mmCIF file of C-alpha atoms and ligand atoms in Angstrom:
data_model
loop_
_atom_site.group_PDB
_atom_site.id
_atom_site.type_symbol
_atom_site.label_atom_id
_atom_site.label_comp_id
_atom_site.label_asym_id
_atom_site.label_seq_id
_atom_site.Cartn_x
_atom_site.Cartn_y
_atom_site.Cartn_z
ATOM 1 C CA MET A 13 18.957 -35.200 -118.517
ATOM 2 C CA THR A 14 19.537 -34.238 -114.917
ATOM 3 C CA ALA A 15 16.819 -34.013 -112.339
ATOM 4 C CA ALA A 16 17.225 -30.202 -112.366
ATOM 5 C CA ASP A 17 16.587 -30.108 -116.122
ATOM 6 C CA ILE A 18 13.484 -32.209 -115.728
ATOM 7 C CA ILE A 19 12.106 -30.034 -112.915
ATOM 8 C CA GLU A 20 12.777 -26.912 -115.004
ATOM 9 C CA ALA A 21 10.963 -28.486 -117.989
ATOM 10 C CA TRP A 22 7.876 -29.327 -115.867
ATOM 11 C CA ASP A 23 7.863 -25.913 -114.210
ATOM 12 C CA GLN A 24 7.798 -24.185 -117.630
ATOM 13 C CA ALA A 25 5.455 -26.745 -119.344
ATOM 14 C CA ASP A 26 2.256 -25.629 -120.996
ATOM 15 C CA PRO A 27 -0.464 -26.834 -118.608
ATOM 16 C CA ALA A 28 -2.482 -28.007 -121.608
ATOM 17 C CA ALA A 29 0.294 -30.440 -122.568
ATOM 18 C CA ILE A 30 1.032 -32.053 -119.189
ATOM 19 C CA HIS A 31 -1.312 -35.053 -119.543
ATOM 20 C CA PRO A 32 -2.709 -37.006 -122.473
ATOM 21 C CA THR A 33 -6.356 -36.324 -121.607
ATOM 22 C CA ARG A 34 -5.835 -32.622 -121.084
ATOM 23 C CA GLY A 35 -5.638 -31.474 -124.666
ATOM 24 C CA ILE A 36 -8.970 -33.372 -125.315
ATOM 25 C CA ASP A 37 -11.146 -32.494 -122.386
ATOM 26 C CA GLU A 38 -10.429 -30.631 -119.081
ATOM 27 C CA ASP A 39 -13.086 -32.657 -117.247
ATOM 28 C CA ALA A 40 -11.536 -35.932 -118.392
ATOM 29 C CA TYR A 41 -8.234 -34.716 -116.988
ATOM 30 C CA TRP A 42 -9.682 -34.077 -113.535
ATOM 31 C CA ASN A 43 -11.886 -37.188 -113.632
ATOM 32 C CA SER A 44 -8.814 -39.302 -114.343
ATOM 33 C CA GLY A 45 -7.403 -38.062 -110.996
ATOM 34 C CA VAL A 46 -10.682 -38.883 -109.196
ATOM 35 C CA ASN A 47 -10.627 -42.411 -110.588
ATOM 36 C CA GLN A 48 -6.934 -42.941 -109.724
ATOM 37 C CA ALA A 49 -7.506 -41.672 -106.201
ATOM 38 C CA ALA A 50 -10.286 -44.178 -105.790
ATOM 39 C CA ILE A 51 -7.926 -46.926 -106.948
ATOM 40 C CA LEU A 52 -5.254 -45.768 -104.492
ATOM 41 C CA GLY A 53 -7.976 -45.794 -101.772
ATOM 42 C CA THR A 54 -8.172 -49.562 -102.142
ATOM 43 C CA VAL A 55 -4.682 -50.019 -100.733
ATOM 44 C CA ILE A 56 -4.152 -46.917 -98.474
ATOM 45 C CA PRO A 57 -5.731 -47.328 -95.028
ATOM 46 C CA ASP A 58 -8.523 -44.882 -94.186
ATOM 47 C CA GLY A 59 -7.338 -41.614 -92.621
ATOM 48 C CA ALA A 60 -3.679 -42.248 -93.443
ATOM 49 C CA LYS A 61 -1.164 -39.453 -93.710
ATOM 50 C CA VAL A 62 -0.209 -39.448 -97.374
ATOM 51 C CA LEU A 63 2.499 -37.696 -99.280
ATOM 52 C CA ASP A 64 1.778 -37.149 -102.946
ATOM 53 C CA PHE A 65 5.324 -36.691 -104.329
ATOM 54 C CA GLY A 66 5.470 -34.951 -107.657
ATOM 55 C CA CYS A 67 1.873 -33.882 -107.170
ATOM 56 C CA GLY A 68 1.761 -31.489 -110.118
ATOM 57 C CA ASP A 69 -1.359 -29.360 -110.106
ATOM 58 C CA GLY A 70 -3.177 -31.757 -107.740
ATOM 59 C CA ARG A 71 -4.942 -33.983 -110.211
ATOM 60 C CA VAL A 72 -4.678 -36.861 -107.755
ATOM 61 C CA ALA A 73 -3.795 -35.112 -104.483
ATOM 62 C CA ILE A 74 -7.018 -33.126 -104.345
ATOM 63 C CA PRO A 75 -9.429 -36.072 -104.796
ATOM 64 C CA LEU A 76 -7.265 -38.054 -102.302
ATOM 65 C CA ARG A 77 -7.819 -35.364 -99.715
ATOM 66 C CA GLU A 78 -11.526 -35.365 -100.546
ATOM 67 C CA LEU A 79 -11.493 -39.046 -99.648
ATOM 68 C CA GLY A 80 -10.439 -38.112 -96.105
ATOM 69 C CA TYR A 81 -6.717 -38.726 -96.249
ATOM 70 C CA GLY A 82 -4.305 -36.251 -94.612
ATOM 71 C CA VAL A 83 -2.482 -35.319 -97.848
ATOM 72 C CA THR A 84 0.656 -33.259 -98.121
ATOM 73 C CA ALA A 85 1.365 -32.314 -101.751
ATOM 74 C CA VAL A 86 5.047 -32.151 -102.722
ATOM 75 C CA ASP A 87 6.515 -30.847 -105.941
ATOM 76 C CA ALA A 88 9.686 -29.079 -107.044
ATOM 77 C CA SER A 89 7.821 -26.771 -109.410
ATOM 78 C CA PRO A 90 6.477 -23.479 -107.959
ATOM 79 C CA ASN A 91 4.203 -23.086 -110.912
ATOM 80 C CA MET A 92 2.634 -26.531 -110.393
ATOM 81 C CA LEU A 93 2.038 -25.820 -106.666
ATOM 82 C CA GLY A 94 0.599 -22.433 -107.586
ATOM 83 C CA ARG A 95 -1.917 -24.066 -109.890
ATOM 84 C CA LEU A 96 -2.725 -26.631 -107.250
ATOM 85 C CA HIS A 97 -3.539 -23.920 -104.766
ATOM 86 C CA GLN A 98 -5.884 -22.272 -107.286
ATOM 87 C CA HIS A 99 -7.974 -25.507 -107.109
ATOM 88 C CA ASP A 100 -7.499 -26.233 -103.365
ATOM 89 C CA PRO A 101 -6.141 -23.232 -101.407
ATOM 90 C CA ASP A 102 -6.029 -25.282 -98.157
ATOM 91 C CA MET A 103 -3.896 -28.109 -99.378
ATOM 92 C CA PRO A 104 -0.670 -28.369 -97.338
ATOM 93 C CA THR A 105 2.233 -28.222 -99.784
ATOM 94 C CA VAL A 106 5.977 -28.549 -99.665
ATOM 95 C CA LEU A 107 8.326 -27.237 -102.376
ATOM 96 C CA SER A 108 10.963 -29.978 -102.675
ATOM 97 C CA SER A 109 13.033 -31.847 -105.269
ATOM 98 C CA GLY A 110 13.216 -34.809 -102.903
ATOM 99 C CA ALA A 111 16.680 -34.172 -101.447
ATOM 100 C CA GLY A 112 16.357 -34.143 -97.644
ATOM 101 C CA LEU A 113 12.619 -34.735 -97.890
ATOM 102 C CA TYR A 114 12.189 -36.386 -94.505
ATOM 103 C CA GLY A 115 14.099 -33.565 -92.828
ATOM 104 C CA GLN A 116 11.878 -31.038 -94.596
ATOM 105 C CA LEU A 117 8.726 -32.791 -93.394
ATOM 106 C CA GLY A 118 9.849 -33.262 -89.845
ATOM 107 C CA LYS A 119 7.870 -36.535 -89.452
ATOM 108 C CA LYS A 120 7.238 -39.722 -91.290
ATOM 109 C CA VAL A 121 4.037 -40.473 -93.132
ATOM 110 C CA ASP A 122 1.901 -43.582 -93.482
ATOM 111 C CA ALA A 123 1.985 -43.636 -97.308
ATOM 112 C CA VAL A 124 3.709 -42.099 -100.310
ATOM 113 C CA VAL A 125 2.164 -41.843 -103.716
ATOM 114 C CA ALA A 126 4.474 -41.020 -106.665
ATOM 115 C CA LEU A 127 2.701 -41.143 -110.014
ATOM 116 C CA ALA A 128 4.298 -40.106 -113.340
ATOM 117 C CA ILE A 129 7.464 -38.805 -111.831
ATOM 118 C CA LEU A 130 10.042 -41.576 -111.237
ATOM 119 C CA ILE A 131 9.414 -42.688 -114.822
ATOM 120 C CA HIS A 132 10.865 -39.488 -116.112
ATOM 121 C CA HIS A 133 14.122 -39.672 -114.204
ATOM 122 C CA ASN A 134 17.385 -41.413 -115.113
ATOM 123 C CA TYR A 135 18.498 -44.516 -113.118
ATOM 124 C CA ALA A 136 20.779 -42.682 -110.624
ATOM 125 C CA ASP A 137 18.277 -39.923 -109.871
ATOM 126 C CA CYS A 138 15.441 -42.387 -109.532
ATOM 127 C CA LEU A 139 17.415 -44.402 -107.027
ATOM 128 C CA ASP A 140 18.109 -41.207 -105.051
ATOM 129 C CA LEU A 141 14.429 -40.366 -105.065
ATOM 130 C CA LEU A 142 13.387 -43.822 -104.000
ATOM 131 C CA THR A 143 15.772 -43.638 -101.119
ATOM 132 C CA GLU A 144 14.363 -40.262 -100.039
ATOM 133 C CA LEU A 145 10.774 -41.498 -100.357
ATOM 134 C CA ARG A 146 11.466 -44.577 -98.365
ATOM 135 C CA GLN A 147 13.014 -42.535 -95.543
ATOM 136 C CA ALA A 148 9.838 -40.469 -95.409
ATOM 137 C CA VAL A 149 7.599 -43.397 -94.727
ATOM 138 C CA LYS A 150 7.073 -45.287 -91.434
ATOM 139 C CA LEU A 151 8.274 -48.851 -91.258
ATOM 140 C CA GLY A 152 5.293 -50.922 -92.434
ATOM 141 C CA GLY A 153 3.972 -47.997 -94.388
ATOM 142 C CA ILE A 154 2.998 -48.176 -98.017
ATOM 143 C CA LEU A 155 4.437 -46.678 -101.228
ATOM 144 C CA ILE A 156 2.652 -46.636 -104.534
ATOM 145 C CA LEU A 157 5.269 -46.052 -107.253
ATOM 146 C CA ASP A 158 5.137 -45.566 -110.945
ATOM 147 C CA TRP A 159 8.364 -47.527 -111.438
ATOM 148 C CA PRO A 160 8.011 -49.886 -114.416
ATOM 149 C CA VAL A 161 9.946 -53.098 -115.107
ATOM 150 C CA SER A 162 10.565 -54.177 -118.691
ATOM 151 C CA ASP A 163 12.231 -57.085 -120.488
ATOM 152 C CA GLN A 164 13.912 -54.393 -122.609
ATOM 153 C CA PRO A 165 14.775 -51.655 -120.110
ATOM 154 C CA VAL A 166 15.489 -48.174 -121.414
ATOM 155 C CA GLU A 167 16.881 -45.173 -119.660
ATOM 156 C CA GLY A 168 15.069 -42.066 -120.854
ATOM 157 C CA GLN A 169 17.009 -39.194 -122.325
ATOM 158 C CA ALA A 170 14.454 -36.389 -122.464
ATOM 159 C CA TRP A 171 12.029 -35.029 -119.878
ATOM 160 C CA LEU A 172 8.935 -36.841 -121.272
ATOM 161 C CA ASP A 173 10.796 -40.064 -121.982
ATOM 162 C CA VAL A 174 9.905 -43.082 -119.837
ATOM 163 C CA THR A 175 12.666 -44.979 -118.025
ATOM 164 C CA THR A 176 12.056 -48.648 -117.474
ATOM 165 C CA TRP A 177 14.040 -51.108 -115.288
ATOM 166 C CA SER A 178 15.192 -54.688 -115.501
ATOM 167 C CA GLN A 179 13.644 -56.990 -112.942
ATOM 168 C CA GLU A 180 17.085 -57.605 -111.498
ATOM 169 C CA ALA A 181 17.927 -53.861 -110.992
ATOM 170 C CA HIS A 182 14.448 -53.268 -109.603
ATOM 171 C CA ASP A 183 14.748 -56.144 -107.065
ATOM 172 C CA ASP A 184 18.244 -55.078 -106.105
ATOM 173 C CA ALA A 185 17.069 -51.522 -105.443
ATOM 174 C CA CYS A 186 14.167 -52.829 -103.377
ATOM 175 C CA ASN A 187 16.475 -54.858 -101.237
ATOM 176 C CA ARG A 188 19.037 -52.021 -100.706
ATOM 177 C CA ILE A 189 16.445 -49.339 -100.013
ATOM 178 C CA GLY A 190 13.984 -51.375 -97.958
ATOM 179 C CA LEU A 191 10.955 -51.931 -100.206
ATOM 180 C CA LYS A 192 8.910 -55.155 -100.378
ATOM 181 C CA GLN A 193 6.619 -55.410 -103.358
ATOM 182 C CA VAL A 194 3.024 -56.307 -102.600
ATOM 183 C CA ASP A 195 0.785 -58.120 -105.071
ATOM 184 C CA ALA A 196 -2.024 -55.545 -105.164
ATOM 185 C CA ARG A 197 -2.929 -55.637 -108.913
ATOM 186 C CA LEU A 198 -2.877 -51.910 -109.264
ATOM 187 C CA PRO A 199 -1.679 -50.040 -112.398
ATOM 188 C CA TRP A 200 1.389 -49.038 -110.337
ATOM 189 C CA GLY A 201 3.751 -50.947 -108.073
ATOM 190 C CA VAL A 202 2.691 -51.148 -104.476
ATOM 191 C CA TYR A 203 5.446 -51.575 -101.834
ATOM 192 C CA LYS A 204 5.659 -52.004 -98.118
ATOM 193 C CA ALA A 205 8.385 -50.080 -96.260
ATOM 194 C CA VAL A 206 10.676 -52.725 -94.663
ATOM 195 C CA LYS A 207 14.163 -52.742 -93.212
ATOM 196 C CA ALA A 208 16.850 -52.521 -95.873
ATOM 197 C CA GLY A 209 19.149 -55.437 -96.726
HETATM 198 C C1 SAM B 22 3.739 -35.800 -115.081
HETATM 199 S S1 SAM B 22 3.611 -34.680 -113.758
HETATM 200 C C2 SAM B 22 2.707 -35.730 -112.653
HETATM 201 C C3 SAM B 22 1.853 -34.980 -111.718
HETATM 202 C C4 SAM B 22 0.960 -35.838 -110.839
HETATM 203 N N1 SAM B 22 1.709 -36.860 -110.066
HETATM 204 C C5 SAM B 22 -0.129 -36.509 -111.638
HETATM 205 O O1 SAM B 22 -0.074 -37.766 -111.727
HETATM 206 O O2 SAM B 22 -1.003 -35.774 -112.110
HETATM 207 C C6 SAM B 22 5.289 -34.777 -113.012
HETATM 208 C C7 SAM B 22 5.468 -33.775 -111.793
HETATM 209 O O3 SAM B 22 6.605 -34.233 -111.054
HETATM 210 C C8 SAM B 22 7.321 -33.050 -110.730
HETATM 211 N N2 SAM B 22 8.722 -33.427 -110.521
HETATM 212 C C9 SAM B 22 9.584 -33.937 -111.469
HETATM 213 N N3 SAM B 22 10.735 -34.192 -110.902
HETATM 214 C C10 SAM B 22 10.657 -33.909 -109.547
HETATM 215 C C11 SAM B 22 11.480 -34.009 -108.450
HETATM 216 N N4 SAM B 22 12.751 -34.461 -108.515
HETATM 217 N N5 SAM B 22 11.058 -33.584 -107.251
HETATM 218 C C12 SAM B 22 9.780 -33.095 -107.081
HETATM 219 N N6 SAM B 22 8.928 -33.002 -108.116
HETATM 220 C C13 SAM B 22 9.362 -33.380 -109.324
HETATM 221 C C14 SAM B 22 7.107 -32.010 -111.822
HETATM 222 O O4 SAM B 22 7.311 -30.707 -111.397
HETATM 223 C C15 SAM B 22 5.668 -32.319 -112.181
HETATM 224 O O5 SAM B 22 4.761 -31.547 -111.442
#
Protein backbone atom coordinates (compact mmCIF):
# COMPACT_ATOMS: atom_id res chain seq x y z
CA MET A 1 0.00 0.00 0.00
CA THR A 2 1.30 3.45 -0.80
CA ALA A 3 1.38 6.28 1.71
CA ALA A 4 -1.39 7.98 -0.27
CA ASP A 5 -3.62 4.87 0.07
CA ILE A 6 -3.01 4.80 3.83
CA ILE A 7 -3.78 8.49 4.24
CA GLU A 8 -7.01 8.09 2.24
CA ALA A 9 -8.02 5.08 4.38
CA TRP A 10 -7.48 7.04 7.61
CA ASP A 11 -9.27 10.08 6.27
CA GLN A 12 -12.36 8.00 5.45
CA ALA A 13 -12.16 5.73 8.52
CA ASP A 14 -15.12 5.38 10.87
CA PRO A 15 -14.05 7.37 13.99
CA ALA A 16 -15.41 4.56 16.18
CA ALA A 17 -12.95 2.11 14.63
CA ILE A 18 -9.71 4.09 14.81
CA HIS A 19 -8.50 2.79 18.19
CA PRO A 20 -9.05 -0.47 20.10
CA THR A 21 -10.54 1.29 23.14
CA ARG A 22 -12.95 3.42 21.22
CA GLY A 23 -15.55 0.81 20.36
CA ILE A 24 -15.73 -0.03 24.07
CA ASP A 25 -15.76 3.30 25.85
CA GLU A 26 -15.21 6.86 24.59
CA ASP A 27 -13.77 7.97 27.96
CA ALA A 28 -11.27 5.12 27.87
CA TYR A 29 -10.15 6.33 24.45
CA TRP A 30 -9.45 9.89 25.62
CA ASN A 31 -7.98 8.71 28.94
CA SER A 32 -5.50 6.55 27.02
CA GLY A 33 -4.23 9.77 25.43
CA VAL A 34 -3.96 11.52 28.82
CA ASN A 35 -1.94 8.58 30.16
CA GLN A 36 0.32 8.45 27.10
CA ALA A 37 0.91 12.22 27.25
CA ALA A 38 1.99 11.82 30.89
CA ILE A 39 4.45 9.11 29.85
CA LEU A 40 5.79 11.34 27.06
CA GLY A 41 6.17 14.09 29.65
CA THR A 42 8.79 12.01 31.45
CA VAL A 43 11.22 12.43 28.52
CA ILE A 44 10.21 15.71 26.83
CA PRO A 45 11.65 18.78 28.58
CA ASP A 46 9.12 21.16 30.15
CA GLY A 47 7.84 23.85 27.80
CA ALA A 48 9.34 22.21 24.69
CA LYS A 49 8.00 22.90 21.20
CA VAL A 50 6.55 19.56 20.16
CA LEU A 51 5.27 18.24 16.87
CA ASP A 52 2.67 15.49 17.10
CA PHE A 53 3.03 13.94 13.65
CA GLY A 54 0.05 11.82 12.59
CA CYS A 55 -1.91 13.41 15.44
CA GLY A 56 -5.29 12.02 14.37
CA ASP A 57 -8.12 13.64 16.31
CA GLY A 58 -5.79 14.88 19.05
CA ARG A 59 -6.02 11.95 21.48
CA VAL A 60 -2.43 12.64 22.60
CA ALA A 61 -1.78 16.14 21.19
CA ILE A 62 -4.53 17.76 23.28
CA PRO A 63 -3.39 16.43 26.67
CA LEU A 64 0.23 17.20 25.72
CA ARG A 65 -0.79 20.83 25.17
CA GLU A 66 -2.61 20.78 28.51
CA LEU A 67 0.72 19.77 30.10
CA GLY A 68 2.17 23.09 28.90
CA TYR A 69 4.01 22.01 25.75
CA GLY A 70 3.92 24.17 22.62
CA VAL A 71 2.24 21.55 20.46
CA THR A 72 1.73 21.69 16.72
CA ALA A 73 -0.52 18.88 15.51
CA VAL A 74 0.25 17.54 12.03
CA ASP A 75 -1.81 15.11 10.00
CA ALA A 76 -2.49 14.41 6.32
CA SER A 77 -6.20 13.85 6.93
CA PRO A 78 -8.47 16.92 6.80
CA ASN A 79 -11.20 14.91 8.56
CA MET A 80 -8.89 14.05 11.45
CA LEU A 81 -7.78 17.66 11.86
CA GLY A 82 -11.42 18.77 11.69
CA ARG A 83 -12.30 16.45 14.57
CA LEU A 84 -9.28 17.63 16.55
CA HIS A 85 -10.46 21.22 16.21
CA GLN A 86 -13.90 20.24 17.54
CA HIS A 87 -12.14 19.25 20.78
CA ASP A 88 -9.49 21.99 20.82
CA PRO A 89 -10.29 24.89 18.45
CA ASP A 90 -7.05 26.70 19.36
CA MET A 91 -4.62 23.88 18.60
CA PRO A 92 -2.12 24.94 15.91
CA THR A 93 -2.36 22.39 13.09
CA VAL A 94 -0.58 21.69 9.81
CA LEU A 95 -2.05 19.56 7.03
CA SER A 96 0.93 17.54 5.80
CA SER A 97 1.84 14.06 4.58
CA GLY A 98 5.39 14.65 5.81
CA ALA A 99 6.96 15.57 2.46
CA GLY A 100 8.79 18.89 2.91
CA LEU A 101 7.61 19.10 6.52
CA TYR A 102 10.46 21.27 7.80
CA GLY A 103 9.88 23.75 4.96
CA GLN A 104 6.17 23.84 5.82
CA LEU A 105 6.88 24.54 9.49
CA GLY A 106 9.53 27.18 8.81
CA LYS A 107 11.47 26.35 11.99
CA LYS A 108 12.74 23.35 13.87
CA VAL A 109 11.08 21.95 16.97
CA ASP A 110 12.51 20.53 20.20
CA ALA A 111 10.66 17.23 19.96
CA VAL A 112 8.63 15.05 17.62
CA VAL A 113 6.08 12.49 18.70
CA ALA A 114 4.84 9.98 16.10
CA LEU A 115 2.57 7.33 17.59
CA ALA A 116 0.70 4.69 15.59
CA ILE A 117 1.69 6.08 12.23
CA LEU A 118 5.11 4.80 11.15
CA ILE A 119 3.97 1.25 11.95
CA HIS A 120 1.35 1.44 9.20
CA HIS A 121 3.75 2.42 6.41
CA ASN A 122 5.93 0.23 4.21
CA TYR A 123 9.71 0.27 4.61
CA ALA A 124 10.45 2.85 1.91
CA ASP A 125 7.73 5.28 3.01
CA CYS A 126 8.72 4.89 6.67
CA LEU A 127 12.33 5.76 5.83
CA ASP A 128 11.15 8.86 3.95
CA LEU A 129 9.02 9.91 6.92
CA LEU A 130 11.85 9.33 9.39
CA THR A 131 14.10 11.55 7.28
CA GLU A 132 11.49 14.30 7.20
CA LEU A 133 10.85 14.07 10.94
CA ARG A 134 14.57 14.16 11.73
CA GLN A 135 14.98 17.29 9.60
CA ALA A 136 12.20 18.99 11.55
CA VAL A 137 13.99 18.54 14.91
CA LYS A 138 16.87 20.58 16.33
CA LEU A 139 20.19 18.83 16.79
CA GLY A 140 20.04 17.33 20.28
CA GLY A 141 16.24 17.30 20.20
CA ILE A 142 14.15 14.24 20.93
CA LEU A 143 11.97 11.97 18.81
CA ILE A 144 9.54 9.44 20.24
CA LEU A 145 8.73 6.97 17.51
CA ASP A 146 6.43 3.99 17.27
CA TRP A 147 8.95 2.06 15.12
CA PRO A 148 9.14 -1.56 16.30
CA VAL A 149 12.00 -4.02 15.89
CA SER A 150 11.26 -7.73 15.63
CA ASP A 151 13.20 -10.99 15.26
CA GLN A 152 10.74 -11.79 12.49
CA PRO A 153 10.24 -8.50 10.66
CA VAL A 154 7.18 -8.10 8.47
CA GLU A 155 6.28 -5.37 5.99
CA GLY A 156 2.57 -4.57 6.31
CA GLN A 157 0.38 -4.84 3.21
CA ALA A 158 -2.86 -3.19 4.38
CA TRP A 159 -3.55 0.12 6.11
CA LEU A 160 -4.04 -1.41 9.57
CA ASP A 161 -1.16 -3.89 9.27
CA VAL A 162 1.89 -3.32 11.45
CA THR A 163 5.31 -3.13 9.82
CA THR A 164 8.22 -4.34 11.95
CA TRP A 165 11.96 -3.95 11.36
CA SER A 166 15.04 -6.07 11.77
CA GLN A 167 17.50 -4.69 14.31
CA GLU A 168 20.06 -4.32 11.51
CA ALA A 169 17.76 -2.31 9.23
CA HIS A 170 16.66 -0.15 12.18
CA ASP A 171 20.25 0.57 13.24
CA ASP A 172 21.32 1.28 9.66
CA ALA A 173 18.45 3.78 9.26
CA CYS A 174 19.37 5.46 12.56
CA ASN A 175 22.94 5.89 11.38
CA ARG A 176 22.03 7.25 7.94
CA ILE A 177 19.29 9.58 9.20
CA GLY A 178 20.95 10.83 12.38
CA LEU A 179 19.06 9.18 15.23
CA LYS A 180 20.62 7.83 18.42
CA GLN A 181 18.40 5.57 20.46
CA VAL A 182 18.13 6.42 24.15
CA ASP A 183 17.38 3.81 26.79
CA ALA A 184 14.27 5.44 28.22
CA ARG A 185 12.09 2.36 28.89
CA LEU A 186 9.03 3.85 27.25
CA PRO A 187 6.48 1.84 25.22
CA TRP A 188 7.95 3.51 22.10
CA GLY A 189 11.48 4.15 20.87
CA VAL A 190 13.11 7.33 22.17
CA TYR A 191 15.80 8.91 19.98
CA LYS A 192 18.10 11.89 20.14
CA ALA A 193 18.63 13.90 16.95
CA VAL A 194 22.34 13.60 16.09
CA LYS A 195 24.50 14.23 13.03
CA ALA A 196 23.99 11.56 10.35
CA GLY A 197 26.70 9.04 9.50
C1 LIG B 1 -3.69 5.37 14.17
S1 LIG B 1 -3.92 7.07 13.85
C2 LIG B 1 -2.92 7.66 15.19
C3 LIG B 1 -3.36 9.01 15.68
C4 LIG B 1 -2.59 9.50 16.91
N1 LIG B 1 -1.16 9.54 16.69
C5 LIG B 1 -2.90 8.67 18.12
O1 LIG B 1 -2.00 7.97 18.61
O2 LIG B 1 -4.04 8.74 18.59
C6 LIG B 1 -2.85 7.38 12.44
C7 LIG B 1 -2.91 8.83 11.95
O3 LIG B 1 -1.79 9.05 11.08
C8 LIG B 1 -2.22 9.81 9.97
N2 LIG B 1 -1.30 9.53 8.88
C9 LIG B 1 -1.04 8.35 8.28
N3 LIG B 1 -0.07 8.49 7.37
C10 LIG B 1 0.30 9.79 7.40
C11 LIG B 1 1.30 10.56 6.70
N4 LIG B 1 2.10 10.03 5.79
N5 LIG B 1 1.40 11.87 7.00
C12 LIG B 1 0.62 12.44 7.95
N6 LIG B 1 -0.33 11.77 8.63
C13 LIG B 1 -0.49 10.46 8.36
C14 LIG B 1 -3.64 9.34 9.71
O4 LIG B 1 -4.37 10.30 8.97
C15 LIG B 1 -4.16 9.15 11.12
O5 LIG B 1 -4.75 10.31 11.62
